[in-house]
Coordinates of C-alpha atoms and ligand atoms in Angstrom, one line a residue:
M1 CA 145.2 135.0 146.6
K2 CA 144.5 138.1 148.6
R3 CA 146.0 140.5 146.2
S4 CA 144.3 139.7 143.0
T5 CA 140.8 139.9 144.6
D6 CA 141.6 143.3 146.2
L7 CA 142.9 144.7 142.9
Y8 CA 139.4 145.3 141.6
V9 CA 137.9 146.9 144.7
D10 CA 137.5 150.4 143.3
G11 CA 137.6 149.5 139.7
K12 CA 141.1 150.9 139.1
R13 CA 144.4 149.1 139.6
H14 CA 147.0 150.9 141.7
I15 CA 150.4 151.8 140.3
L16 CA 153.3 153.4 142.1
V17 CA 155.6 155.8 140.2
A18 CA 159.0 156.2 142.0
D19 CA 161.1 158.9 140.5
D20 CA 163.0 161.7 142.1
E21 CA 162.3 164.2 139.3
M22 CA 159.0 165.8 139.6
I23 CA 158.6 166.4 135.9
N24 CA 158.9 162.6 135.2
R25 CA 156.4 161.8 137.9
E26 CA 153.9 164.3 136.5
L27 CA 154.4 163.1 133.0
L28 CA 153.7 159.5 133.9
E29 CA 150.8 160.4 136.2
N30 CA 149.2 162.2 133.2
I31 CA 149.7 159.3 130.9
L32 CA 148.3 156.8 133.4
C33 CA 145.7 158.5 135.5
D34 CA 142.7 157.7 133.3
E35 CA 143.2 154.0 133.7
Y36 CA 145.0 153.6 137.0
D37 CA 145.1 155.0 140.5
V38 CA 148.7 156.5 140.6
L39 CA 150.7 156.7 143.8
L40 CA 153.9 158.9 143.7
A41 CA 157.2 158.5 145.6
E42 CA 160.1 161.0 145.3
D43 CA 162.9 158.8 146.7
G44 CA 163.7 155.1 147.3
E45 CA 162.8 155.1 151.0
R46 CA 159.4 156.7 150.4
A47 CA 158.8 154.2 147.6
Y48 CA 159.6 151.3 149.9
E49 CA 157.2 152.7 152.6
L50 CA 154.4 153.0 150.0
I51 CA 155.0 149.6 148.7
R52 CA 154.7 148.0 152.1
E53 CA 151.6 150.0 153.0
N54 CA 149.9 149.1 149.7
R55 CA 151.3 145.6 149.3
N56 CA 147.9 144.0 149.0
T57 CA 146.6 146.3 146.3
L58 CA 149.5 147.4 144.3
S59 CA 149.5 146.1 140.7
L60 CA 152.8 147.5 139.4
I61 CA 155.8 149.6 140.3
L62 CA 157.5 152.0 137.9
L63 CA 160.9 152.5 139.3
D64 CA 163.6 155.0 138.5
L65 CA 167.1 153.5 139.1
I66 CA 168.9 156.6 140.3
M67 CA 167.2 158.1 143.3
P68 CA 168.3 159.6 146.7
K69 CA 168.2 157.7 150.0
L70 CA 167.7 154.2 148.4
N71 CA 168.6 153.6 144.8
G72 CA 166.4 151.6 142.4
L73 CA 168.7 148.5 142.2
D74 CA 168.9 148.2 146.0
L75 CA 165.2 148.6 146.3
L76 CA 164.7 145.8 143.8
S77 CA 166.9 143.5 145.8
R78 CA 164.9 144.4 149.0
L79 CA 161.7 143.5 147.2
K80 CA 163.1 140.3 146.0
D81 CA 164.0 139.2 149.5
E82 CA 160.5 139.8 150.9
P83 CA 158.0 137.0 150.0
E84 CA 155.1 139.4 150.4
L85 CA 156.5 141.9 148.0
R86 CA 158.3 139.7 145.6
S87 CA 155.3 139.1 143.3
I88 CA 154.5 142.8 142.6
P89 CA 155.9 143.4 139.0
V90 CA 158.4 146.2 138.6
I91 CA 159.2 148.1 135.4
V92 CA 162.5 149.9 135.5
L93 CA 162.8 153.4 134.1
T94 CA 166.3 154.0 132.8
S95 CA 168.4 155.9 130.4
D96 CA 171.4 153.6 131.0
Q97 CA 171.4 150.4 128.9
A98 CA 174.0 148.8 131.1
S99 CA 171.6 148.7 134.1
E100 CA 168.9 147.0 132.1
V101 CA 170.4 143.5 132.5
E102 CA 171.3 144.1 136.2
S103 CA 167.7 145.2 136.9
L104 CA 166.2 142.2 135.1
N105 CA 168.6 140.0 137.2
R106 CA 167.3 141.5 140.4
G107 CA 163.7 140.7 139.5
A108 CA 162.4 143.6 137.3
S109 CA 159.9 142.3 134.8
D110 CA 160.6 144.9 132.0
F111 CA 162.1 148.3 131.5
I112 CA 161.1 151.6 129.8
P113 CA 163.9 153.6 128.3
K114 CA 164.3 157.3 129.0
P115 CA 163.5 159.6 127.2
Y116 CA 160.1 158.1 127.3
P117 CA 158.6 156.5 124.2
Q118 CA 155.0 157.3 123.0
P119 CA 152.3 157.1 125.7
D120 CA 150.7 154.2 123.9
V121 CA 153.8 152.2 124.1
I122 CA 154.2 152.9 127.8
R123 CA 150.6 152.0 128.5
A124 CA 150.9 148.8 126.5
R125 CA 154.0 147.6 128.3
I126 CA 152.5 148.3 131.7
S127 CA 149.3 146.5 130.9
R128 CA 151.2 143.5 129.6
S129 CA 153.4 143.3 132.7
I130 CA 150.3 143.5 135.0
E131 CA 148.6 140.8 133.0
L132 CA 151.6 138.5 133.1
A133 CA 152.0 138.9 136.8
E134 CA 148.4 138.3 137.6
D135 CA 148.4 135.1 135.5
R136 CA 151.5 133.9 137.3
Q137 CA 149.8 134.5 140.6
I138 CA 146.7 132.5 139.6
I139 CA 149.0 129.7 138.6
S140 CA 151.0 129.7 141.7
A141 CA 147.9 129.8 143.8
T142 CA 146.7 126.6 142.3
E143 CA 150.2 125.2 142.1
R144 CA 150.8 125.6 145.8
D145 CA 149.0 124.3 148.8
E146 CA 148.0 127.5 150.7
L147 CA 148.7 126.1 154.2
T148 CA 152.1 124.6 153.7
G149 CA 153.4 126.2 150.5
L150 CA 154.2 122.7 149.1
Y151 CA 153.0 121.8 145.6
S152 CA 149.4 120.8 145.1
S153 CA 149.1 117.2 143.8
E154 CA 148.1 118.1 140.2
Y155 CA 151.3 120.2 139.7
F156 CA 153.3 117.7 141.8
Y157 CA 152.7 114.9 139.3
R158 CA 153.4 117.2 136.4
Y159 CA 156.7 118.3 137.8
G160 CA 157.6 114.8 138.7
E161 CA 157.1 113.7 135.1
Q162 CA 159.1 116.7 133.9
F163 CA 161.9 115.7 136.2
D164 CA 161.9 112.2 134.7
K165 CA 162.1 113.6 131.2
F166 CA 165.2 115.5 131.9
H167 CA 166.8 112.9 134.2
P168 CA 165.8 109.6 132.8
D169 CA 168.6 107.7 134.5
T170 CA 168.1 109.0 138.0
D171 CA 167.0 106.2 140.4
M172 CA 163.8 107.6 142.0
D173 CA 161.7 106.8 145.1
A174 CA 158.0 107.5 145.5
L175 CA 157.0 108.2 149.1
C176 CA 153.6 108.5 150.7
L177 CA 153.7 109.9 154.2
D178 CA 150.6 109.9 156.4
V179 CA 150.2 111.3 159.9
N180 CA 148.9 108.6 162.3
H181 CA 145.6 109.5 163.8
F182 CA 145.6 113.0 162.6
H183 CA 141.8 113.3 162.9
I184 CA 142.2 112.8 166.7
V185 CA 144.7 115.7 166.8
N186 CA 142.1 117.9 165.2
E187 CA 139.3 116.7 167.4
R188 CA 141.3 117.0 170.6
F189 CA 143.3 120.1 170.1
G190 CA 141.4 122.0 167.4
M191 CA 142.1 122.7 163.7
A192 CA 144.6 125.5 164.4
K193 CA 146.9 123.1 166.3
G194 CA 146.4 120.6 163.5
D195 CA 147.4 123.2 160.9
E196 CA 150.4 124.1 163.0
I197 CA 151.5 120.5 163.0
L198 CA 151.1 120.1 159.3
K199 CA 153.2 123.2 158.7
K200 CA 155.9 121.9 160.9
I201 CA 155.9 118.6 159.1
A202 CA 156.1 120.4 155.7
G203 CA 159.0 122.5 156.9
C204 CA 160.7 119.4 158.2
L205 CA 160.3 117.5 154.9
V206 CA 161.7 120.5 152.9
T207 CA 164.8 120.5 155.2
F208 CA 165.2 116.8 155.1
F209 CA 165.0 116.5 151.3
S210 CA 167.0 119.7 150.7
T211 CA 170.0 117.6 149.7
S212 CA 168.1 115.4 147.2
D213 CA 166.6 116.1 143.9
C214 CA 162.9 116.1 144.9
V215 CA 159.4 117.4 144.5
I216 CA 157.1 117.5 147.6
C217 CA 153.4 117.9 147.8
R218 CA 150.5 117.8 150.3
K219 CA 148.0 115.6 148.7
T220 CA 145.1 115.7 151.1
A221 CA 144.7 116.9 154.7
D222 CA 147.4 114.8 156.3
T223 CA 149.0 113.0 153.4
F224 CA 152.3 114.2 151.8
L225 CA 153.9 112.8 148.7
V226 CA 157.6 113.0 147.9
Y227 CA 159.3 112.1 144.7
C228 CA 163.1 112.1 145.2
S229 CA 166.3 110.6 144.2
H230 CA 166.9 107.2 145.9
R231 CA 168.0 107.1 149.5
D232 CA 167.6 104.7 152.4
D233 CA 167.6 106.8 155.5
Y234 CA 163.8 107.4 155.7
T235 CA 163.5 106.0 159.2
S236 CA 165.2 109.1 160.5
I237 CA 162.4 111.3 159.2
T238 CA 160.1 110.2 162.0
D239 CA 162.7 111.2 164.6
K240 CA 163.1 114.6 162.9
I241 CA 159.4 115.1 162.9
S242 CA 159.1 114.2 166.5
E243 CA 161.9 116.7 167.3
V244 CA 160.3 119.6 165.5
C245 CA 156.9 118.7 167.0
C246 CA 158.1 118.3 170.5
D247 CA 156.4 121.5 171.7
M248 CA 153.0 120.2 170.4
P249 CA 150.4 118.8 172.9
T250 CA 150.6 115.3 171.4
S251 CA 153.3 113.1 169.9
V252 CA 153.3 113.2 166.1
K253 CA 154.2 110.1 164.2
L254 CA 154.2 109.6 160.5
R255 CA 153.9 106.3 158.6
I256 CA 155.9 106.3 155.5
G257 CA 155.2 104.1 152.5
V258 CA 158.2 103.8 150.1
Y259 CA 158.1 102.5 146.6
A260 CA 161.9 102.5 146.1
S261 CA 163.7 102.7 142.8
C262 CA 160.4 103.2 140.8
D263 CA 159.7 101.4 137.6
K264 CA 159.4 104.4 135.4
K265 CA 157.3 102.5 132.9
L266 CA 154.5 102.8 135.4
D267 CA 152.6 106.1 135.2
I268 CA 153.5 108.4 138.0
R269 CA 150.2 108.1 139.9
S270 CA 150.5 104.3 140.0
R271 CA 153.9 104.7 141.6
F272 CA 152.4 106.7 144.4
D273 CA 149.5 104.2 144.7
R274 CA 152.2 101.6 145.5
A275 CA 153.7 103.8 148.1
K276 CA 150.3 104.2 149.6
I277 CA 149.7 100.5 149.7
A278 CA 152.9 100.1 151.6
A279 CA 151.9 102.9 154.0
D280 CA 148.5 101.5 154.7
L281 CA 150.0 98.2 155.6
I282 CA 151.4 99.8 158.8
K283 CA 148.3 101.8 159.6
N284 CA 147.7 100.4 163.0
N285 CA 151.2 99.4 163.8
Y286 CA 152.7 101.5 166.6
S287 CA 156.3 100.4 166.3
V288 CA 157.0 100.4 162.6
F289 CA 157.1 103.7 160.7
V290 CA 158.5 102.9 157.3
S291 CA 157.1 100.2 155.0
V292 CA 158.6 99.3 151.7
F293 CA 156.5 98.2 148.8
D294 CA 157.3 94.8 147.2
E295 CA 155.7 92.6 144.6
K296 CA 154.1 90.4 147.2
L297 CA 152.2 93.4 148.5
M298 CA 151.0 94.1 144.9
E299 CA 149.7 90.5 144.7
N300 CA 147.7 91.0 147.9
E301 CA 146.4 94.2 146.6
L302 CA 145.3 92.7 143.3
F303 CA 143.8 89.8 145.1
A304 CA 141.8 92.2 147.3
E305 CA 140.7 94.1 144.2
Q306 CA 139.6 90.9 142.6
L307 CA 137.5 90.0 145.6
V308 CA 135.8 93.3 145.8
D309 CA 135.1 93.3 142.1
E310 CA 133.6 89.9 142.2
F311 CA 131.5 90.5 145.2
P312 CA 128.2 91.3 143.5
K313 CA 128.3 88.3 141.2
A314 CA 129.3 86.0 144.1
L315 CA 126.4 87.3 146.2
A316 CA 124.0 86.8 143.3
E317 CA 125.3 83.3 142.7
K318 CA 125.1 82.3 146.4
Q319 CA 128.8 81.6 146.6
F320 CA 128.7 82.6 150.3
K321 CA 127.7 79.9 152.7
V322 CA 127.1 80.0 156.4
F323 CA 128.9 77.6 158.7
F324 CA 127.9 76.9 162.2
Q325 CA 130.2 76.4 165.2
P326 CA 128.6 75.0 168.3
K327 CA 129.0 76.6 171.8
F328 CA 128.7 74.3 174.8
N329 CA 127.5 75.1 178.3
I330 CA 130.1 73.5 180.6
V331 CA 128.6 74.4 184.0
G332 CA 127.2 70.9 184.7
D333 CA 129.0 67.6 184.7
K334 CA 128.7 67.1 180.9
P335 CA 129.0 69.8 178.3
V336 CA 125.6 70.6 176.7
L337 CA 125.1 72.3 173.4
S338 CA 123.8 75.8 174.2
S339 CA 124.0 77.8 171.0
A340 CA 126.1 78.3 167.8
E341 CA 127.9 81.0 165.9
A342 CA 127.2 81.6 162.2
L343 CA 130.4 82.2 160.3
V344 CA 130.6 83.0 156.6
R345 CA 132.7 81.1 154.0
W346 CA 133.2 82.1 150.4
F347 CA 133.2 79.2 148.0
H348 CA 134.8 80.8 145.0
P349 CA 134.5 78.9 141.6
T350 CA 138.3 79.1 140.9
L351 CA 140.0 80.1 144.2
G352 CA 138.2 77.5 146.3
M353 CA 137.2 78.3 149.9
I354 CA 138.1 81.7 151.1
S355 CA 138.0 82.4 154.8
P356 CA 136.3 85.5 156.2
G357 CA 139.5 86.9 157.6
K358 CA 140.5 87.6 154.0
F359 CA 137.4 89.4 152.7
I360 CA 135.5 90.8 155.7
P361 CA 138.0 93.6 156.4
L362 CA 138.0 94.5 152.7
F363 CA 134.2 94.6 152.5
E364 CA 134.1 96.6 155.7
E365 CA 136.4 99.1 154.0
D366 CA 134.5 99.2 150.8
G367 CA 131.0 99.4 152.4
L368 CA 129.9 96.0 151.0
I369 CA 129.7 94.4 154.3
A370 CA 126.1 95.4 155.0
Q371 CA 124.8 93.6 151.9
L372 CA 126.8 90.5 152.8
D373 CA 125.8 90.5 156.4
E374 CA 122.1 90.9 155.7
Y375 CA 122.4 87.9 153.4
I376 CA 124.2 85.9 156.1
W377 CA 121.7 86.8 158.8
R378 CA 118.9 85.7 156.5
C379 CA 120.6 82.4 155.7
A380 CA 121.2 81.8 159.5
A381 CA 117.5 82.6 160.2
D382 CA 116.3 80.3 157.4
N383 CA 118.5 77.5 158.8
I384 CA 117.1 77.9 162.3
A385 CA 113.6 78.0 160.9
D386 CA 114.3 74.8 158.9
W387 CA 115.6 72.9 161.9
K388 CA 112.7 74.0 164.0
K389 CA 110.2 72.9 161.3
R390 CA 111.9 69.7 160.1
L391 CA 113.5 68.5 163.3
G392 CA 111.5 70.3 165.9
L393 CA 114.9 71.3 167.4
S394 CA 116.9 74.4 167.6
V395 CA 119.5 76.4 169.6
P396 CA 120.0 80.2 169.4
V397 CA 122.5 81.1 166.7
S398 CA 124.6 84.2 167.0
V399 CA 125.5 86.3 164.0
N400 CA 128.3 88.8 163.6
L401 CA 127.7 92.5 163.1
S402 CA 130.3 94.9 161.7
R403 CA 130.8 98.3 163.3
A404 CA 129.3 100.3 160.4
E405 CA 126.1 98.4 160.7
M406 CA 125.6 99.8 164.2
Y407 CA 125.1 103.3 162.7
D408 CA 122.3 102.1 160.5
P409 CA 119.0 103.5 162.0
A410 CA 117.2 100.7 160.1
L411 CA 119.1 97.9 161.8
V412 CA 116.4 96.9 164.3
G413 CA 113.9 97.0 161.5
T414 CA 116.1 94.7 159.4
F415 CA 116.3 92.1 162.1
E416 CA 112.6 92.3 162.9
K417 CA 111.9 91.7 159.2
I418 CA 114.3 88.8 159.0
T419 CA 112.9 87.1 162.1
S420 CA 109.3 87.6 161.0
E421 CA 109.8 86.5 157.4
S422 CA 111.6 83.4 158.4
G423 CA 109.2 82.6 161.2
I424 CA 111.6 82.7 164.1
T425 CA 111.7 84.9 167.2
T426 CA 114.2 87.3 168.7
K427 CA 115.2 84.6 171.1
D428 CA 116.5 82.4 168.3
I429 CA 119.1 84.8 166.9
Y430 CA 121.8 86.5 169.0
L431 CA 124.0 89.4 167.9
E432 CA 127.8 89.5 168.4
I433 CA 129.2 93.0 168.4
T434 CA 132.9 93.4 168.8
E435 CA 134.3 95.2 171.8
S436 CA 136.2 97.8 169.7
A437 CA 132.9 99.0 168.3
Y438 CA 131.9 100.1 171.8
V439 CA 135.0 102.0 172.4
R440 CA 134.9 104.5 169.6
D441 CA 131.9 106.8 169.3
S442 CA 130.4 104.7 172.1
D443 CA 127.4 106.9 172.7
Q444 CA 125.8 106.1 169.3
I445 CA 126.6 102.4 169.5
V446 CA 125.3 102.1 173.1
E447 CA 122.1 103.7 172.0
R448 CA 121.7 101.2 169.1
V449 CA 122.5 98.3 171.4
K450 CA 119.8 99.5 173.9
E451 CA 117.3 99.7 171.1
L452 CA 118.1 96.2 169.9
R453 CA 117.7 94.9 173.5
E454 CA 114.5 96.7 174.0
H455 CA 113.2 94.8 171.0
G456 CA 114.2 91.5 172.6
F457 CA 117.5 90.8 171.0
F458 CA 120.4 89.2 173.0
I459 CA 123.7 91.0 172.7
E460 CA 127.1 89.3 173.1
M461 CA 130.2 91.5 173.3
D462 CA 132.7 89.8 171.0
D463 CA 136.5 89.8 171.2
F464 CA 136.4 91.1 174.8
G465 CA 140.0 91.7 176.0
S466 CA 141.2 92.9 172.7
G467 CA 139.8 96.4 173.0
Y468 CA 140.4 99.1 175.5
S469 CA 137.1 99.5 177.3
S470 CA 137.5 100.8 180.8
L471 CA 135.9 99.1 183.8
N472 CA 133.8 102.2 184.2
M473 CA 132.4 101.8 180.7
I474 CA 131.8 98.1 180.9
S475 CA 129.6 98.5 184.0
E476 CA 127.3 100.8 182.0
L477 CA 127.2 98.7 178.9
P478 CA 124.0 97.0 177.8
I479 CA 125.1 93.5 177.1
D480 CA 123.9 89.9 177.8
A481 CA 127.2 88.0 177.5
L482 CA 131.0 88.6 177.4
K483 CA 132.9 86.7 174.8
L484 CA 136.6 86.5 175.7
D485 CA 138.9 87.2 172.8
M486 CA 140.8 84.2 171.5
M487 CA 144.2 85.7 171.9
F488 CA 143.5 86.6 175.4
I489 CA 143.0 82.9 176.2
R490 CA 145.9 81.9 174.1
N491 CA 148.3 84.2 175.9
A492 CA 147.1 83.0 179.3
F493 CA 147.8 79.4 178.4
N494 CA 150.8 79.7 176.2
K495 CA 153.2 82.1 177.7
S496 CA 152.9 82.2 181.4
G497 CA 150.2 79.8 182.2
D498 CA 148.9 82.8 184.2
T499 CA 145.1 82.7 184.2
R500 CA 144.6 85.6 186.6
M501 CA 143.4 87.9 183.9
I502 CA 140.7 85.4 182.9
S503 CA 139.6 85.2 186.5
I504 CA 139.3 89.0 186.6
V505 CA 137.1 89.0 183.5
I506 CA 135.0 86.3 184.9
D507 CA 134.6 88.4 188.1
I508 CA 133.6 91.4 186.0
A509 CA 131.0 89.3 184.2
D510 CA 129.7 88.0 187.5
Y511 CA 129.4 91.5 188.7
L512 CA 127.5 92.4 185.5
G513 CA 125.4 89.3 185.9
V514 CA 126.2 88.0 182.5
P515 CA 127.9 84.7 181.4
V516 CA 131.4 84.5 180.0
I517 CA 131.9 82.7 176.7
A518 CA 135.4 81.5 175.9
E519 CA 136.2 81.1 172.2
G520 CA 139.2 79.4 170.5
V521 CA 139.3 76.6 173.1
E522 CA 141.4 73.9 171.5
T523 CA 142.6 71.6 174.3
E524 CA 141.2 69.7 177.2
E525 CA 143.5 71.5 179.5
Q526 CA 142.0 74.8 178.4
Y527 CA 138.5 73.5 178.7
L528 CA 139.1 72.1 182.3
T529 CA 140.9 75.2 183.5
L530 CA 138.2 77.5 182.1
K531 CA 135.5 75.3 183.8
K532 CA 137.3 75.5 187.1
L533 CA 137.6 79.3 186.8
G534 CA 133.9 79.6 186.4
C535 CA 133.6 80.2 182.7
S536 CA 130.1 79.0 181.6
I537 CA 130.2 78.6 177.8
I538 CA 132.9 77.3 175.5
Q539 CA 133.4 77.5 171.7
G540 CA 136.4 76.1 169.8
Y541 CA 138.1 73.3 167.9
Y542 CA 138.2 71.3 171.1
F543 CA 134.5 70.6 170.4
S544 CA 134.2 71.4 166.8
K545 CA 135.3 73.6 163.9
P546 CA 132.6 75.6 162.2
V547 CA 130.7 73.1 160.0
P548 CA 128.1 73.3 157.2
A549 CA 124.4 73.4 158.3
E550 CA 123.8 69.7 157.5
E551 CA 126.7 68.7 159.7
F552 CA 125.6 70.9 162.5
E553 CA 122.3 69.0 162.6
K554 CA 124.1 66.2 164.3
F555 CA 124.8 68.4 167.3
L556 CA 121.2 69.2 167.6
L557 CA 120.2 65.6 167.3
E558 CA 122.8 64.5 169.8
K559 CA 121.6 67.1 172.3
D560 CA 118.1 65.8 171.9
S561 CA 119.0 62.2 172.5
Ligands
C2E601 P1 135.2 85.9 165.3 O1 133.8 86.5 165.3 O2 136.0 86.2 166.5 O3 135.0 84.4 165.0 C1 135.8 83.4 165.6 C2 136.8 82.9 164.7 O4 137.6 82.0 165.3 C3 136.2 82.1 163.5 O5 137.1 82.4 162.4 C4 136.4 80.7 163.9 O6 136.4 79.8 162.8 C5 137.7 80.7 164.6 N1 137.8 79.7 165.6 C6 136.8 79.1 166.3 N2 137.3 78.2 167.2 C7 138.7 78.2 167.0 C8 139.8 77.5 167.6 O7 139.6 76.7 168.5 N3 141.0 77.8 167.2 C9 141.2 78.7 166.2 N4 142.5 78.9 165.9 N5 140.2 79.4 165.7 C10 139.0 79.2 166.1 P2 136.6 82.7 161.0 O8 135.3 81.9 160.7 O9 137.7 82.6 160.0 O10 136.1 84.2 161.1 C11 137.0 85.2 161.3 C12 136.4 86.5 161.6 O11 135.6 87.0 160.5 C13 135.3 86.4 162.8 O12 136.0 86.5 164.0 C14 134.5 87.6 162.5 O13 135.1 88.8 163.0 C15 134.5 87.7 161.0 N6 133.3 87.1 160.4 C16 133.0 85.8 160.1 N7 131.8 85.7 159.6 C17 131.2 86.9 159.6 C18 130.0 87.5 159.1 O14 129.1 86.8 158.7 N8 129.8 88.8 159.3 C19 130.8 89.6 159.8 N9 130.5 90.9 159.9 N10 131.9 89.1 160.2 C20 132.2 87.8 160.1
CA602 CA1 132.1 86.5 166.5
CA603 CA1 135.5 86.7 168.4

């Protein structure tokens, strides 16, 4: 866009008149000088020099065809080959009708015959050519993404539709390509490197698809869309990208969602929604780079949409229920109920019971989780209060927190309100925070955890072993218990029977002075081995599945007896 803004700097547009005959130059200068700033060149080479010098401000070139040093037609060809100069409109001055076609072919936008017509006619043709060129430039600035030169999404969809109109029978694929962890590239290496990578990717895509009918765009920062005739070699794109980015400070991997052989009855944007659904499916997968959309995926997507849509009603109608799963202390001879975990279930009027694995991730993505969790925490608190009051019994119940909630400055206030309103204490409700929450943006999370602990809350690090916390970090973490991730235990018992990793974690916990809780314990063998290794608390189907509040009462009563 640089040119069109500079055009108005001094109020007059700049025009170059290139003609070897002085009389012609003077004539045109006289006609134009009131309205334009006129530059003059007496031969082709001089004209080229002036064009290059003034390339950012020049509005139009009036070009004689027969000139010494460099003739008009050759100059036209030169301009056409240079991207920076190509967009400056050229009107050819000629007495030779045969050259008119040739000059139009070489990119001239109009011609003025010699001998010259009336000054008004000349002025009108000039102003029209300038206007057209400036319009075209505005269009191409919005049509193209400035960084990569690819189409912007608005025009991309339009050209895609146009392509369909003229080629209704071509089998087309819609592709959505995302750069894995691009924000990290920007954060670690700076925006300039990020931009460089995006440009390389764009270049690589243009080359890759040069043999197909295709339209390509950059949709958002690191998302590219391609609409192309069907092919099935998309896996090789990732290799090509790695190749062109091999001089970058980090490896660059794309994930590619493909909606192959599009249904053209769907509107074009929906086709790319499908490609995106497929791409998102492999978001955290480090070994698969191409994902193809199928109807099953669509079903899942619609199901997810339904759950999100129905959330407010479900919450209002109390369709969410809290289940409790007991945790047992196994240090002594006999396991003793020590606490419980509150786990949500959705009792849907038509779909039946839905497990949290299906909706928690959706609600986390859509920002609904905070509402649901606060409701669940309240329910758990009310149950604890009820047991205390009615049975005179209770154990601490831990509730789950999602990562996003750790950024909420009001979090401590929320828990204080819940405990005081239900009439329980901070010792009755424990908080489970997943290990992966600590790893990313750890400073803020650690601060929040400290704040919660200062207010008397007990913090359990959930899913320990699934994240990537370093030993260094763990030793500085403010926590009260380590909860071993279920898969961690499963692997140890299933594959190799090698329990050394569990021993190491128990040693770490000992060093930190906190107990280890093992979850997902299903067999007696697991229970006995964990006990021998020094694990102090166990949760899992071996003792009980998560059960409704009424059923959980029996564990409380048993403990008391
Ligand atoms: P989690 O916090 O790791 O919870 C443990 C999960 O393991 C629960 O699944 C539990 O039912 C299951 N489980 C317990 N013992 C065993 C066992 O012996 N074998 C097997 N195979 N599974 C066992 P659930 O209830 O389906 O919850 C899944 C996840 O959903 C939870 O994982 C937690 O991350 C999330 N979640 C559940 N309730 C809530 C909630 O109220 N708020 C939030 N934010 N997340 C929740
Ligand atoms: Ca948990
Ligand atoms: Ca867990």
